[in-house]
XYZ file of C-alpha atoms in Angstrom:
549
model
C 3.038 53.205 -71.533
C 4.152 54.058 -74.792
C 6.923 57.259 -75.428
C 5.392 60.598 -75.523
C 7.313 60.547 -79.110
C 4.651 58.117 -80.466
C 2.438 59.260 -82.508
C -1.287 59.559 -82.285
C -1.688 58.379 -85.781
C 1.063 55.301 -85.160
C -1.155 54.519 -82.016
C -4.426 54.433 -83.744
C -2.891 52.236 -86.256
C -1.787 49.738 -83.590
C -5.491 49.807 -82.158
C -6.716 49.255 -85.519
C -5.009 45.828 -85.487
C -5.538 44.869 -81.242
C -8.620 46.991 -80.662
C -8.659 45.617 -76.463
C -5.226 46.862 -75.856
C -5.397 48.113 -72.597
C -2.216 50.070 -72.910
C -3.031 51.443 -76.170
C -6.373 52.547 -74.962
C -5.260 54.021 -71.779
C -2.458 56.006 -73.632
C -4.979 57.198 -76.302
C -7.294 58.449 -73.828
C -4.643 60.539 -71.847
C -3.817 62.535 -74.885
C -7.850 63.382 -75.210
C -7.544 65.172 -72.097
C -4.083 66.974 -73.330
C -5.022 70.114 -74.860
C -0.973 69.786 -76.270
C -2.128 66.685 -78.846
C -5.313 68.626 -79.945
C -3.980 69.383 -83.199
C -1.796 66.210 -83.819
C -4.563 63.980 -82.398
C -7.265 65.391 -84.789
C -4.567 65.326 -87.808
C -4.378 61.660 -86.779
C -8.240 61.160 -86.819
C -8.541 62.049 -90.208
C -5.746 60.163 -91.410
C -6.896 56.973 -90.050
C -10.961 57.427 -91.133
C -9.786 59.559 -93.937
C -9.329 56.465 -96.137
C -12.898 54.736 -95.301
C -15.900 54.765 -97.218
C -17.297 57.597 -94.884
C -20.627 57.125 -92.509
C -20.330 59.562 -90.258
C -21.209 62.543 -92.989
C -24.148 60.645 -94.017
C -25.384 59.770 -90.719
C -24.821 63.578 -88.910
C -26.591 65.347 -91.851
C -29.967 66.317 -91.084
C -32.590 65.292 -94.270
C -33.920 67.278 -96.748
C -37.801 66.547 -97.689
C -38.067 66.869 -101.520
C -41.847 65.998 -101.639
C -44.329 68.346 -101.084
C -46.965 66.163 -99.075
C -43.885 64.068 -97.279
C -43.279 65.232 -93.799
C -40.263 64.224 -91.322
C -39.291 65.000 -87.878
C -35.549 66.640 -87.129
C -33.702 63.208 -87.660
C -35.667 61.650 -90.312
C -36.229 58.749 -88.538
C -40.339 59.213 -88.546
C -41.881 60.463 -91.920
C -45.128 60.112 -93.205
C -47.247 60.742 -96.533
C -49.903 62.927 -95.696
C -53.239 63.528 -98.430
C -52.842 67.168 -97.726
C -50.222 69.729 -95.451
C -51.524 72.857 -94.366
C -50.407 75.750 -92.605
C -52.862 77.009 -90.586
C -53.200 81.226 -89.719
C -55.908 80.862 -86.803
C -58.463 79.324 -85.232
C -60.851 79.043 -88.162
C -58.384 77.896 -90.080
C -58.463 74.336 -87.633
C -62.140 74.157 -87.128
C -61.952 74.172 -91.333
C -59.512 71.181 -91.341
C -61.822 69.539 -89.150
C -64.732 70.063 -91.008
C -63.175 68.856 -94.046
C -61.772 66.014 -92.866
C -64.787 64.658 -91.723
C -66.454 65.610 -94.886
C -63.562 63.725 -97.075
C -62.658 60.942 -94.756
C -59.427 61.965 -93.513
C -57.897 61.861 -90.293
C -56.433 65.524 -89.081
C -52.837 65.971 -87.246
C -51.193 69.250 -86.084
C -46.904 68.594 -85.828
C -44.694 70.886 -84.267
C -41.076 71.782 -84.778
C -40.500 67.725 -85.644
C -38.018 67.292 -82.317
C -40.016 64.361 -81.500
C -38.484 61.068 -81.751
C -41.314 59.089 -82.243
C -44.521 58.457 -84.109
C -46.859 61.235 -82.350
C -47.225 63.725 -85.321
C -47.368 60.788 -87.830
C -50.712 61.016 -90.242
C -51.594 59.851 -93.511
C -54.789 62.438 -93.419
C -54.440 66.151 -93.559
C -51.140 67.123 -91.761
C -51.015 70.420 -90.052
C -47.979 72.858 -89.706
C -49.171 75.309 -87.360
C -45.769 77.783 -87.527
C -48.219 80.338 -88.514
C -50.035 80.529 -85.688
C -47.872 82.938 -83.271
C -49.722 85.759 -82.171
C -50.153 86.899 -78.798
C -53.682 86.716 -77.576
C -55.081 89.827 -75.082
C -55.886 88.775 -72.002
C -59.723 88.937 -71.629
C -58.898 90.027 -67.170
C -62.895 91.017 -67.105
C -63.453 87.353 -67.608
C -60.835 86.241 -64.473
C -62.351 85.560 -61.335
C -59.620 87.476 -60.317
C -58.884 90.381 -63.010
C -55.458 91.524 -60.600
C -54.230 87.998 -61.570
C -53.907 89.068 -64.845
C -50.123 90.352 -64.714
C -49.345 86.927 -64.475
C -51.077 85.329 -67.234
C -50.023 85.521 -70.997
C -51.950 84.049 -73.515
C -50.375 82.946 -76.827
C -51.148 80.752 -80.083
C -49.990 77.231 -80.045
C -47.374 77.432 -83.013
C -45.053 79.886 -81.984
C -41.641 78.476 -80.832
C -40.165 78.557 -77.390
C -37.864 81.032 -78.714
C -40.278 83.265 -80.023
C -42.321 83.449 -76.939
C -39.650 84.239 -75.094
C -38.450 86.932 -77.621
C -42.659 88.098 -76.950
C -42.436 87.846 -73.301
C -39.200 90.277 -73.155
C -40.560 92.955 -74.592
C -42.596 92.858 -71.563
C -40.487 91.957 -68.836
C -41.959 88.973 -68.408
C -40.613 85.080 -68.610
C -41.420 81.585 -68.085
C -41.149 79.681 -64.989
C -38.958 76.954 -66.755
C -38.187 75.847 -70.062
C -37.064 72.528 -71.687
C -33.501 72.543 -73.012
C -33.852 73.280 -76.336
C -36.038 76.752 -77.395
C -36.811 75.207 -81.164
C -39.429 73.068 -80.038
C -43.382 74.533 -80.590
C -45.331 75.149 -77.857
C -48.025 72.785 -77.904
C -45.424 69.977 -79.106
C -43.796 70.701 -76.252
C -45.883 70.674 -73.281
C -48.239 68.235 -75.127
C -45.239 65.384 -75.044
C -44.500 66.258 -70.964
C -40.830 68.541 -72.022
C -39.565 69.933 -68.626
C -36.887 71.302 -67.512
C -34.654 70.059 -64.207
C -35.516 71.557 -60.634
C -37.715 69.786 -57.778
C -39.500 73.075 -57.277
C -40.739 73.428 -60.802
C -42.524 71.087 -63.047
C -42.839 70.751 -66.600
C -44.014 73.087 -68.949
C -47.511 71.488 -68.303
C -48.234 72.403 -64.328
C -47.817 76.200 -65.745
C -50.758 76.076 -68.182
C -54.108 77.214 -67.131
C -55.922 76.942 -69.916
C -55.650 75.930 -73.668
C -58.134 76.346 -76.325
C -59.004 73.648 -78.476
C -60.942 72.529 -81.725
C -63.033 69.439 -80.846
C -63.878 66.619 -83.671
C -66.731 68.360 -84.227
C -65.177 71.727 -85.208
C -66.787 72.928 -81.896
C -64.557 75.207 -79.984
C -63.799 74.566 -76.356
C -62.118 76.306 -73.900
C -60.503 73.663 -71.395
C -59.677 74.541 -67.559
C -59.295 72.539 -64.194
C -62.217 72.593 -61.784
C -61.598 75.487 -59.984
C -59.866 77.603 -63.210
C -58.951 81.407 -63.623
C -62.015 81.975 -65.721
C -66.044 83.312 -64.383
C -67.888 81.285 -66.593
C -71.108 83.833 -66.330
C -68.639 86.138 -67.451
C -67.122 84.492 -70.377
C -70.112 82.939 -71.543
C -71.566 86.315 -72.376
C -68.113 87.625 -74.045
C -67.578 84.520 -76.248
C -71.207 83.170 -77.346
C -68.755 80.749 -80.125
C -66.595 78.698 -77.179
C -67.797 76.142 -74.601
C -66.158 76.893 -71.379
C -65.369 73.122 -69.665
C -64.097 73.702 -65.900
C -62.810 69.889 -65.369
C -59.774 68.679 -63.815
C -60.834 64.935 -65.781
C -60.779 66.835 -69.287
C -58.186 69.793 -68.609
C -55.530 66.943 -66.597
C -55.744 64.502 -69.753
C -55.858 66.824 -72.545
C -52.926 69.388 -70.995
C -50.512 66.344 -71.948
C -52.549 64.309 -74.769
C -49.869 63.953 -78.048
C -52.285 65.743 -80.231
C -55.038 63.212 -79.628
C -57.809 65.120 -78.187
C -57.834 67.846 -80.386
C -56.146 70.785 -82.347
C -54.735 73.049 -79.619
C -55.196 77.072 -80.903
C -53.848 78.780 -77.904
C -52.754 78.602 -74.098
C -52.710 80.771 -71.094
C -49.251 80.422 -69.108
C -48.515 81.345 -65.849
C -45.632 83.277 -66.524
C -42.838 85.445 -63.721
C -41.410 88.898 -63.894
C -38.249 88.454 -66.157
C -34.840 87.632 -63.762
C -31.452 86.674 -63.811
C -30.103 83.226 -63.541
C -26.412 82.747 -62.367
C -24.860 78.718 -63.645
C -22.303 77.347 -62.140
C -20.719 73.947 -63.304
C -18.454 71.954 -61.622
C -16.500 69.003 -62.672
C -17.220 65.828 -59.867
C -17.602 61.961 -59.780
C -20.740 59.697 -59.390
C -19.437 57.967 -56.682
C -18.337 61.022 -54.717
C -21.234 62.679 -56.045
C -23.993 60.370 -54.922
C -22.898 60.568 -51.220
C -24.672 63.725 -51.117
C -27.772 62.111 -52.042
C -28.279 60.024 -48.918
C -32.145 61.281 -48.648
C -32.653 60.810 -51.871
C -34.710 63.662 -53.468
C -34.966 65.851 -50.131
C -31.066 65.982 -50.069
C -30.138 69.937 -49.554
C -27.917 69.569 -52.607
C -30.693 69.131 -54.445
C -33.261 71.294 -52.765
C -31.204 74.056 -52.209
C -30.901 74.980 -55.676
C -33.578 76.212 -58.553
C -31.744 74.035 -60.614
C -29.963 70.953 -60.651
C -28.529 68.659 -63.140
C -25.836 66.109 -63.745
C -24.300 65.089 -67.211
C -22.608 61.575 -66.159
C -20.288 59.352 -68.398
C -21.792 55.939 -68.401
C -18.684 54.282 -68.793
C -16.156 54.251 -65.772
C -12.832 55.303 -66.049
C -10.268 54.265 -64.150
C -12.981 53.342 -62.048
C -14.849 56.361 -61.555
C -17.535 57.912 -62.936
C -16.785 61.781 -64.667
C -19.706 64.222 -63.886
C -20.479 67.333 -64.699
C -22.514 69.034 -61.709
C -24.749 71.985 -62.902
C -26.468 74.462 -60.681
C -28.799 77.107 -61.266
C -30.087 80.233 -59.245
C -31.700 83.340 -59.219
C -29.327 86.170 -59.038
C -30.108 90.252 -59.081
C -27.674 90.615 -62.504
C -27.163 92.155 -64.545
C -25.955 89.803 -67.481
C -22.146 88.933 -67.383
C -19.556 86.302 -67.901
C -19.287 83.966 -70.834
C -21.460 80.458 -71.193
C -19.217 78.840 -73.262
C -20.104 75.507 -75.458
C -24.008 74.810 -73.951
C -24.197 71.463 -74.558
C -22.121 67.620 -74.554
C -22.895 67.423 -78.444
C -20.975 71.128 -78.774
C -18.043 69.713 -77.016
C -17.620 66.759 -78.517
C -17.285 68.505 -81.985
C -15.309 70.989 -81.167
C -13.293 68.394 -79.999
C -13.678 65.875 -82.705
C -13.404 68.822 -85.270
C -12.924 66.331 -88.803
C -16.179 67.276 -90.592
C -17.894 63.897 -91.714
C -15.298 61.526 -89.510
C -17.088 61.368 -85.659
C -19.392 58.935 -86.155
C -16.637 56.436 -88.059
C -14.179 56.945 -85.704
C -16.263 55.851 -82.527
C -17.462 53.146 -84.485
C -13.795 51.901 -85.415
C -12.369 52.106 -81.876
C -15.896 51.617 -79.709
C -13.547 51.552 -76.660
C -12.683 55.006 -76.780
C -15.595 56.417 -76.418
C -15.413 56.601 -73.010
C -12.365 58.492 -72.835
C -14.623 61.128 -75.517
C -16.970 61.369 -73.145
C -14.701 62.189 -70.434
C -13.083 64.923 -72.394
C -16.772 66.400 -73.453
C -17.578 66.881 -69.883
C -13.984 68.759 -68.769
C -15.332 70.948 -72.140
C -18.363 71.568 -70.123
C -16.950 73.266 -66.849
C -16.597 76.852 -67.088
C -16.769 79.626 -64.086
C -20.046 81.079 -63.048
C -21.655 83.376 -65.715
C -25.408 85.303 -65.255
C -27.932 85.765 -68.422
C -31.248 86.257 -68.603
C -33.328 83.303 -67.521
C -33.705 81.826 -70.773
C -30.317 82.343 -72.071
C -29.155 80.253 -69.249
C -31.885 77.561 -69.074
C -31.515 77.193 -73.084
C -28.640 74.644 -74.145
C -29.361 75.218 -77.558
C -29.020 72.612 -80.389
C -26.440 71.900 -83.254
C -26.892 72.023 -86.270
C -27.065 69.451 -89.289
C -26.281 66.826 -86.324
C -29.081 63.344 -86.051
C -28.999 62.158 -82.595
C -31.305 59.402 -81.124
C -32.373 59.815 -77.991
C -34.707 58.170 -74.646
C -35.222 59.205 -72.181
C -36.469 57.409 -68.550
C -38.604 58.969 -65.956
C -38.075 57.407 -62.436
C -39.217 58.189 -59.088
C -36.688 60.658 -57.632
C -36.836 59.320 -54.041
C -34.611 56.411 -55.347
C -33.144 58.247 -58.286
C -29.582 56.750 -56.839
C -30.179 53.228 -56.966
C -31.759 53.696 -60.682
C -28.791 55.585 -61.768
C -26.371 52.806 -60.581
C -28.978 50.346 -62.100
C -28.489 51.978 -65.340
C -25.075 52.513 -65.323
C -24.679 49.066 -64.866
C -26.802 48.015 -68.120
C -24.599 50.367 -69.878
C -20.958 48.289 -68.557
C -22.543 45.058 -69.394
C -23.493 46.071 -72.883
C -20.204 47.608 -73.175
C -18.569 44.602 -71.958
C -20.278 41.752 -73.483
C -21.146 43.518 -77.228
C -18.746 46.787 -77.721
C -22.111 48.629 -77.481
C -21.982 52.597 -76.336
C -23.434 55.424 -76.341
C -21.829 58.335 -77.986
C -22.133 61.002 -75.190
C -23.145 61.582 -71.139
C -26.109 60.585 -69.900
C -27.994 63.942 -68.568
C -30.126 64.068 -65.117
C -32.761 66.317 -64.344
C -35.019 66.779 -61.462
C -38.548 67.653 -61.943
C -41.652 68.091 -59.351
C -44.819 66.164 -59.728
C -47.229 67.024 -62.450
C -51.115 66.480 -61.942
C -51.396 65.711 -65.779
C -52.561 62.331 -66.151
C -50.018 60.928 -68.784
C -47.010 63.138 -68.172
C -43.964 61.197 -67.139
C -44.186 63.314 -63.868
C -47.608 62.211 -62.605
C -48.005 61.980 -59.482
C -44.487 62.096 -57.862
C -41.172 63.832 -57.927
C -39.598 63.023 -60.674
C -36.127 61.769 -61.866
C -35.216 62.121 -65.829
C -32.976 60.952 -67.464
C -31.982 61.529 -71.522
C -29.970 58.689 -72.879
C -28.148 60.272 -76.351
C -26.339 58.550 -79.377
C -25.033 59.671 -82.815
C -27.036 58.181 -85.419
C -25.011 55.786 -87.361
C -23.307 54.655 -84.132
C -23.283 50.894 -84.709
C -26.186 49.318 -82.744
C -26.920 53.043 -80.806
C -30.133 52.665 -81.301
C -30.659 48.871 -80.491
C -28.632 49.408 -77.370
C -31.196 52.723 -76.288
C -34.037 50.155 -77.049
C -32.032 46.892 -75.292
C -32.005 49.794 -71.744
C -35.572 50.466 -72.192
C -36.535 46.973 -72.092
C -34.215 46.252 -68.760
C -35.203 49.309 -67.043
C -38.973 49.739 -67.825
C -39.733 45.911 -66.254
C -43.494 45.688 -64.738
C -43.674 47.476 -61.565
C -40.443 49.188 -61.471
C -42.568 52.483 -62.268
C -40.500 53.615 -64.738
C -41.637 55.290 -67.362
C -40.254 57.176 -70.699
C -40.851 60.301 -72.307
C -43.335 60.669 -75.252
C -41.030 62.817 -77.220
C -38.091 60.907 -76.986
C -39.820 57.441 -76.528
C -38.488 55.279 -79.858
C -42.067 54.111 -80.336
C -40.943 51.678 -77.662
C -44.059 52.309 -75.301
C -46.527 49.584 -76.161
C -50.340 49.252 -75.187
C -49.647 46.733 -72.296
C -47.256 48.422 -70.597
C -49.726 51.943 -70.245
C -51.511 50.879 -66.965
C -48.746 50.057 -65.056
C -46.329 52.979 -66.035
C -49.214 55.739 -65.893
C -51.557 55.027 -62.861
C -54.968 57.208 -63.794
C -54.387 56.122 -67.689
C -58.075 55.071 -67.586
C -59.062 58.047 -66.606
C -57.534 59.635 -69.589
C -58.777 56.978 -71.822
C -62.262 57.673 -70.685
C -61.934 61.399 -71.884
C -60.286 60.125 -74.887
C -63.037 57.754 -76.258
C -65.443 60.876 -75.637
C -62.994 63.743 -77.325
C -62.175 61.388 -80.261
C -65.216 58.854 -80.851
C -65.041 59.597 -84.474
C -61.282 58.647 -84.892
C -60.669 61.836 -86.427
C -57.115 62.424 -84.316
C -56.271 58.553 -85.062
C -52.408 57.737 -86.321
C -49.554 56.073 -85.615
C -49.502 56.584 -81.727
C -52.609 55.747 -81.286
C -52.562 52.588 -83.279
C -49.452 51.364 -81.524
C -50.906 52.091 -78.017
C -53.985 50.401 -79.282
C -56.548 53.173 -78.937
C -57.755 54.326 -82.427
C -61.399 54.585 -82.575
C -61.810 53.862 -86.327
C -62.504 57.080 -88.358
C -66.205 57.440 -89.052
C -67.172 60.126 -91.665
């Protein structure tokens, strides 16, 4: 061990010339856990990157879109050249995109908030940006089957944000059942890409729609519901001569989830609660202790005793254990107190890392440490209990002017320990064999089954986990697609999320990760025959249908 009187900048220096110094590393990663070398430790930082050519500004900055008919997701990893961009008020305004496209030619898109990491928004036809679209929509209760239902129904346009529904459903005591992590995202982007949120009682953001509103290839307008939906058809037929009412679990189950490939979306009907209280508690643990919990899998009461359950894990062992975070949610009576503190691991590990530009440079000089980083973002994560509203809680929020890649895997929760150790094993040997890492904890949430054909949660409790990296981390990104390829092997019955798949999903692999795909494929070929909602995904999934004018 080297003298306390050492300094973090001489120590650095020493790594810089034997980067597998076990000693060094060790006594490095003590003093990121020692709130007393904060200052000195960060001085150090900057001293050592300060005299690179710097990455790490570069690669955390989000982009900036100069051209007018260019259009890029958060990251600007996926951009495309569209022939026109719109911005769409209401309904009308899609069924005239629709029209024109098939009177030009053109293929038609809708995006969302661009927090997709892969090609679903792509178009090189007439792009839509539906931000516009926001308005709360009365609730037609005549046309219910059951009008006393009503109270908890809310009906909304597509393009407002998470956020802004929320801010909606306040001002009527209302809120959702569960929420992704992030409140930027649209909508439709997110429940159309499968976004949930982590407890076995709830599942995503899909199983609460009831009905959605969409404009067909045709520019027809069709009102979409299971079998046995909340609307009288007699009834509604005779209040809305312009919209087809289709009662179909076939056509609602594969177009609730579809990546904008069965048509525009205009609006949705939510199931939605009486606003409450959530009180979080998290707790700093271990895998290994952790997991003994988990004996029965996803019926452990550790799990099912909660609303809410999640674990941020660092992938890398130290000192032969696995750091944890442990994060529990319930409902509590309120009212609002106590302090959240930094919401998320990419918070932490800035405020830690505080040298504007240097992050991503330093992690890629001494790969090693980045375990010990990771340790210290999770001890940045425990705080004592604190209430909010149910969104302020279930929110983690993002950070700005920060590019991170991300996947994330969706595996059956009744084994969800044996896939964690699976993974966490990938991750060692990478780290072992290549000096590849991730940059921060790997985050798992517990979701209940969704009925919607091509959500990663079809058909069985589900166990997801989000797989994060800076961008410009040296070989983050082939290292998220390297676990992908181990962990998504035929018949494992894992599968990924559509937002944050890469574009590493691949025609061949669609049968045996999502069970009733043909039965989405079959509504598909009837709700896009013309190939008017062709792009990118559906090229690469090898399902375009050739646009016909």
């Amino acid at each position: 061990m080297f003298s306390s009187q050492t300094s973090s900048f001489e120590l650095l220096q020493e790594l810089s010339n034997d980067p597998d110094n076990e000693e060094l590393l060790d006594d490095i990663g003590r003093r990121f856990t020692n709130s007393s070398y904060n200052e000195e430790l960060a001085d150090a930082i900057s001293a050592v990157i300060g005299g690179k050519k710097s990455l790490g500004k570069r690669a955390l900055k989000r982009p900036v879109i100069s051209s007018p008919l260019t259009w890029s997701n958060c990251i600007g990893e996926q951009r495309c050249k569209a022939r026109q961009i719109r911005h769409p008020d209401c309904c009308q305004d899609l069924v005239n995109a629709v029209n024109d496209g098939r009177a030009q030619g053109l293929t038609v898109r809708a995006v969302g908030s661009g927090h997709s990491i892969s090609d679903v928004a792509l178009t090189d036809g007439i792009l839509l940006d539906p931000k516009s679209m926001k308005k709360v929509i009365p609730l037609d209760i005549s046309s219910l089957f059951e009008p006393l239902r009503g109270s908890s129904l809310f009906s909304v346009e597509s393009g407002i944000t998470i956020r802004e529904l929320n801010d909606e459903l306040d001002k009527r005591s209302l809120a959702l059942v569960n929420m992704g992590a992030f409140d930027g995202q649209t909508l439709a982007g997110a429940i159309s890409t499968g976004t949930h949120g982590t407890g076995l009682g709830l599942g995503p953001m899909a199983s609460n729609v009831q009905s959605l509103v969409v404009v067909s290839e045709t520019g027809s307008i069709y009102q979409i519901e299971p079998s046995n939906g909340i609307t009288d058809p007699v009834k509604f037929t005779s209040r809305n001569p312009g919209i087809e009412l289709i009662q179909d679990d076939d056509c609602f189950q594969s177009s609730v989830v579809a990546m904008g490939c069965m048509g525009l979306i205009y609006s949705y009907t939510l199931d939605v609660l009486p606003s409450f209280f959530l009180r979080e508690s998290r707790s700093l643990d271990t895998w290994e202790s952790l997991k003994l919990h988990f004996l029965h899998g996803s019926q452990s009461p550790l799990l099912t005793s909660h609303r809410h359950f999640e674990i941020d894990i660092n992938p890398y062992a130290v000192n032969g254990v696995h750091s944890c975070v442990k994060i529990v949610r319930d409902v509590d009576n309120g009212p609002t107190h106590g302090e959240k503190g930094l919401k998320n691991w990419l918070s932490c590990l800035l405020a830690k890392f505080s040298v504007e530009g240097s992050l991503v440079d330093f992690f890629n000089q001494f790969p090693k440490l980045v375990p010990a980083g990771i340790n210290e973002t999770l001890v940045a994560l425990v705080d004592v209990d604190c209430v909010g509203t149910s969104h302020e809680i279930m929110d983690l929020g993002a950070v700005h002017d920060v590019k991170v890649q991300a996947l994330e895997l969706s595996f059956d929760a009744r084994n969800f320990v044996s896939s964690i150790d699976d993974l966490l094993a990938v991750f060692a040997q990478a780290a072992q064999n290549d000096d590849w890492y991730v940059s921060g904890p790997i985050i798992v949430r517990f979701v209940e089954h969704s009925a919607a054909y091509l959500a990663p949660q079809e058909g069985r409790d589900t166990c997801m986990v989000e797989l994060n990296v800076l961008m410009g981390i040296n070989n983050g990104e082939s290292l998220l697609r390297a676990v992908k390829e181990r962990m998504c092997v035929k018949g494992s019955g894992v599968r990924v999320h559509w937002g944050l798949d890469l574009d590493t999903v691949s025609a061949s692999e669609m049968h045996d990760m999502f069970p009733k795909f043909d039965r989405w494929l079959s509504v598909y070929r009837q709700m896009n025959s013309s190939g008017i909602f062709d792009n990118a995904f559906t090229k690469r999934l090898n399902i375009s249908m050739g646009m016909t004018s």
